[in-house]
Amino acid sequence: IRYGKLHFMPYFRSWDLWAGFPSNLAGLQLLKEYMAREIGVEDGEMIVSSKGLHLYGYAKDLAKLRTGLKDYWKK
């Protein structure tokens, strides 16, 4: 808590871009909002870092379709 706001600074050793990244951020934000309300402070910033970000092979085609990117990965 700093300046009346609850801030999160989570660190992920390894992060799955397709399945982990969006759901982790959403879950952490909901937790931060809940905790801020319970403590009686405002919701603050979330600064997230990770040592590694990866995309598993099973999600490659899904990610390609969703983003409209060409196939830049080696086969």
Coordinates of N, CA, C and O in Angstrom, one line a residue:
I1 N 0.9 -1.2 0.0 CA 0.0 0.0 0.0 C 0.9 1.2 0.0 O 1.8 1.4 0.8
R2 N 0.7 2.1 -1.0 CA 1.4 3.3 -1.0 C 0.5 4.4 -1.5 O -0.2 4.3 -2.5
Y3 N 0.6 5.6 -0.8 CA -0.3 6.7 -1.1 C -1.8 6.3 -1.1 O -2.5 6.8 -1.9
G4 N -2.2 5.4 -0.2 CA -3.6 5.1 -0.1 C -4.1 4.1 -1.2 O -5.3 4.0 -1.3
K5 N -3.2 3.5 -1.9 CA -3.6 2.6 -3.0 C -2.8 1.3 -2.9 O -1.7 1.3 -2.5
L6 N -3.5 0.2 -3.2 CA -2.9 -1.1 -3.2 C -2.3 -1.5 -4.5 O -3.0 -1.5 -5.5
H7 N -1.0 -1.7 -4.6 CA -0.3 -2.0 -5.8 C 0.2 -3.4 -5.8 O 0.6 -3.9 -4.7
F8 N 0.2 -4.1 -6.9 CA 0.7 -5.4 -7.0 C 1.9 -5.4 -8.0 O 1.9 -4.7 -9.0
M9 N 2.9 -6.2 -7.6 CA 4.1 -6.3 -8.5 C 4.5 -7.8 -8.6 O 5.5 -8.2 -8.1
P10 N 3.6 -8.6 -9.3 CA 3.9 -10.0 -9.3 C 5.0 -10.3 -10.4 O 5.3 -9.6 -11.3
Y11 N 5.7 -11.4 -10.1 CA 6.8 -11.9 -11.0 C 6.5 -13.4 -11.3 O 6.2 -14.2 -10.5
F12 N 6.6 -13.7 -12.6 CA 6.4 -15.0 -13.1 C 7.7 -15.5 -13.6 O 8.3 -14.9 -14.5
R13 N 8.1 -16.7 -13.2 CA 9.4 -17.3 -13.7 C 9.2 -17.6 -15.1 O 10.1 -17.4 -15.9
S14 N 8.1 -18.2 -15.4 CA 7.8 -18.6 -16.8 C 6.3 -18.4 -17.0 O 5.5 -18.6 -16.2
W15 N 5.9 -17.9 -18.2 CA 4.6 -17.5 -18.5 C 4.1 -18.0 -19.8 O 4.7 -17.8 -20.8
D16 N 2.9 -18.7 -19.8 CA 2.3 -19.2 -21.0 C 1.5 -18.0 -21.7 O 0.5 -17.6 -21.1
L17 N 1.9 -17.6 -22.8 CA 1.3 -16.4 -23.5 C -0.1 -16.7 -23.8 O -1.0 -15.8 -23.6
W18 N -0.5 -17.8 -24.3 CA -1.9 -18.1 -24.7 C -2.8 -18.4 -23.6 O -3.9 -17.8 -23.5
A19 N -2.5 -19.3 -22.7 CA -3.4 -19.8 -21.7 C -3.2 -19.1 -20.4 O -4.2 -18.9 -19.6
G20 N -2.0 -18.7 -20.0 CA -1.7 -18.2 -18.7 C -1.8 -16.7 -18.6 O -2.4 -16.1 -17.7
F21 N -1.2 -16.0 -19.6 CA -1.1 -14.5 -19.5 C -2.4 -13.8 -19.3 O -2.6 -13.1 -18.3
P22 N -3.5 -14.0 -20.2 CA -4.7 -13.3 -20.0 C -5.5 -13.7 -18.7 O -5.9 -12.8 -18.0
S23 N -5.5 -15.0 -18.4 CA -6.3 -15.4 -17.2 C -5.6 -15.0 -15.9 O -6.2 -14.6 -14.9
N24 N -4.2 -15.1 -15.9 CA -3.5 -14.6 -14.8 C -3.7 -13.2 -14.5 O -3.9 -12.8 -13.3
L25 N -3.6 -12.3 -15.5 CA -3.8 -10.9 -15.3 C -5.2 -10.6 -14.8 O -5.4 -9.7 -13.9
A26 N -6.2 -11.2 -15.4 CA -7.6 -11.0 -15.0 C -7.8 -11.4 -13.5 O -8.4 -10.7 -12.7
G27 N -7.3 -12.6 -13.2 CA -7.4 -13.1 -11.8 C -6.7 -12.2 -10.8 O -7.3 -11.9 -9.7
L28 N -5.5 -11.8 -11.1 CA -4.8 -10.9 -10.2 C -5.5 -9.6 -10.0 O -5.5 -9.0 -8.9
Q29 N -6.0 -9.0 -11.1 CA -6.7 -7.7 -11.0 C -8.0 -7.9 -10.1 O -8.2 -7.0 -9.3
L30 N -8.7 -8.9 -10.3 CA -9.9 -9.1 -9.5 C -9.5 -9.3 -8.0 O -10.2 -8.8 -7.1
L31 N -8.4 -10.0 -7.7 CA -8.0 -10.2 -6.4 C -7.5 -8.9 -5.8 O -7.9 -8.5 -4.6
K32 N -6.8 -8.1 -6.6 CA -6.4 -6.7 -6.1 C -7.5 -5.8 -5.8 O -7.5 -5.1 -4.7
E33 N -8.5 -5.8 -6.6 CA -9.7 -5.0 -6.4 C -10.4 -5.4 -5.1 O -10.9 -4.6 -4.3
Y34 N -10.6 -6.7 -4.9 CA -11.2 -7.3 -3.7 C -10.4 -6.9 -2.5 O -11.0 -6.4 -1.5
M35 N -9.1 -7.1 -2.5 CA -8.3 -6.8 -1.3 C -8.3 -5.3 -1.0 O -8.4 -4.9 0.2
A36 N -8.3 -4.5 -2.0 CA -8.4 -3.0 -1.8 C -9.7 -2.6 -1.1 O -9.6 -1.8 -0.2
R37 N -10.8 -3.2 -1.6 CA -12.1 -2.9 -0.9 C -12.1 -3.3 0.5 O -12.5 -2.6 1.4
E38 N -11.6 -4.5 0.8 CA -11.6 -5.1 2.1 C -10.7 -4.3 3.1 O -11.0 -4.2 4.3
I39 N -9.6 -3.9 2.6 CA -8.6 -3.1 3.4 C -9.1 -1.6 3.6 O -8.7 -1.0 4.5
G40 N -9.8 -1.1 2.6 CA -10.3 0.2 2.7 C -9.4 1.2 2.0 O -9.3 2.4 2.4
V41 N -8.7 0.8 0.9 CA -7.9 1.7 0.1 C -8.3 1.6 -1.3 O -9.2 0.8 -1.7
E42 N -7.8 2.4 -2.2 CA -8.1 2.4 -3.6 C -7.3 1.4 -4.3 O -6.3 0.9 -3.8
D43 N -7.8 1.0 -5.5 CA -7.1 0.1 -6.3 C -6.0 0.8 -7.0 O -6.1 1.9 -7.5
G44 N -4.8 0.2 -7.0 CA -3.6 0.9 -7.6 C -3.1 0.2 -8.9 O -3.9 -0.5 -9.6
E45 N -1.9 0.4 -9.1 CA -1.2 -0.2 -10.4 C -0.8 -1.6 -10.2 O -0.6 -2.1 -9.1
M46 N -0.7 -2.3 -11.3 CA -0.1 -3.6 -11.3 C 1.0 -3.7 -12.3 O 0.8 -3.4 -13.5
I47 N 2.2 -3.9 -11.8 CA 3.4 -4.0 -12.7 C 3.9 -5.4 -12.7 O 4.3 -5.9 -11.6
V48 N 3.7 -6.1 -13.8 CA 4.0 -7.5 -13.9 C 5.3 -7.7 -14.7 O 5.5 -7.1 -15.7
S49 N 6.1 -8.7 -14.2 CA 7.3 -9.0 -15.0 C 7.4 -10.5 -15.1 O 6.8 -11.3 -14.3
S50 N 8.2 -11.0 -16.0 CA 8.4 -12.4 -16.2 C 9.8 -12.7 -16.8 O 10.3 -11.9 -17.7
K51 N 10.4 -13.7 -16.4 CA 11.7 -14.1 -16.9 C 11.6 -14.7 -18.3 O 12.4 -14.5 -19.2
G52 N 10.5 -15.4 -18.6 CA 10.3 -16.0 -19.9 C 8.8 -16.1 -20.3 O 7.9 -16.3 -19.4
L53 N 8.6 -15.9 -21.5 CA 7.2 -15.9 -22.1 C 7.3 -16.9 -23.2 O 8.1 -16.9 -24.1
H54 N 6.3 -17.9 -23.2 CA 6.4 -18.9 -24.2 C 5.0 -19.2 -24.8 O 4.0 -18.8 -24.2
L55 N 5.0 -19.8 -26.0 CA 3.7 -20.2 -26.6 C 3.9 -21.7 -26.9 O 4.8 -22.1 -27.7
Y56 N 3.1 -22.5 -26.3 CA 3.1 -23.9 -26.6 C 2.7 -24.3 -28.0 O 1.8 -23.5 -28.6
G57 N 3.2 -25.4 -28.5 CA 2.8 -25.8 -29.8 C 1.4 -26.0 -30.1 O 0.9 -25.7 -31.2
Y58 N 0.6 -26.5 -29.1 CA -0.8 -26.7 -29.3 C -1.6 -25.4 -29.6 O -2.7 -25.4 -30.2
A59 N -1.0 -24.3 -29.1 CA -1.7 -23.0 -29.3 C -1.3 -22.2 -30.4 O -1.8 -21.1 -30.7
K60 N -0.3 -22.7 -31.1 CA 0.3 -21.9 -32.2 C -0.7 -21.6 -33.3 O -0.8 -20.4 -33.7
D61 N -1.5 -22.5 -33.8 CA -2.4 -22.2 -34.8 C -3.6 -21.3 -34.3 O -4.0 -20.5 -35.1
L62 N -4.0 -21.5 -33.1 CA -5.0 -20.7 -32.5 C -4.5 -19.2 -32.4 O -5.2 -18.3 -32.7
A63 N -3.3 -19.0 -32.0 CA -2.7 -17.7 -31.8 C -2.6 -17.1 -33.2 O -2.8 -15.9 -33.4
K64 N -2.2 -17.9 -34.2 CA -2.0 -17.3 -35.5 C -3.4 -16.9 -36.1 O -3.5 -15.8 -36.7
L65 N -4.4 -17.7 -35.9 CA -5.7 -17.3 -36.4 C -6.3 -16.0 -35.7 O -6.8 -15.1 -36.3
R66 N -6.1 -16.0 -34.4 CA -6.6 -14.9 -33.6 C -5.9 -13.6 -33.9 O -6.5 -12.5 -33.9
T67 N -4.6 -13.6 -34.1 CA -3.8 -12.4 -34.4 C -3.7 -12.0 -35.8 O -3.4 -10.9 -36.2
G68 N -4.1 -13.0 -36.7 CA -4.0 -12.7 -38.2 C -2.5 -12.7 -38.7 O -2.3 -12.2 -39.8
L69 N -1.6 -13.2 -37.9 CA -0.2 -13.2 -38.3 C 0.1 -14.4 -39.2 O -0.5 -15.4 -39.1
K70 N 1.1 -14.2 -40.0 CA 1.6 -15.3 -40.9 C 2.4 -16.3 -40.0 O 2.7 -16.0 -38.9
D71 N 2.7 -17.4 -40.6 CA 3.4 -18.5 -39.8 C 4.9 -18.1 -39.9 O 5.6 -18.4 -40.8
Y72 N 5.4 -17.5 -38.8 CA 6.8 -17.2 -38.7 C 7.6 -18.2 -37.9 O 8.8 -18.1 -37.8
W73 N 6.9 -19.2 -37.3 CA 7.5 -20.3 -36.6 C 8.1 -21.3 -37.5 O 7.5 -21.6 -38.6
K74 N 9.1 -21.9 -37.1 CA 9.7 -23.1 -37.9 C 8.8 -24.3 -37.7 O 8.2 -24.5 -36.7
K75 N 8.7 -25.0 -38.7 CA 7.8 -26.2 -38.7 C 8.5 -27.4 -38.1 O 9.7 -27.5 -38.0

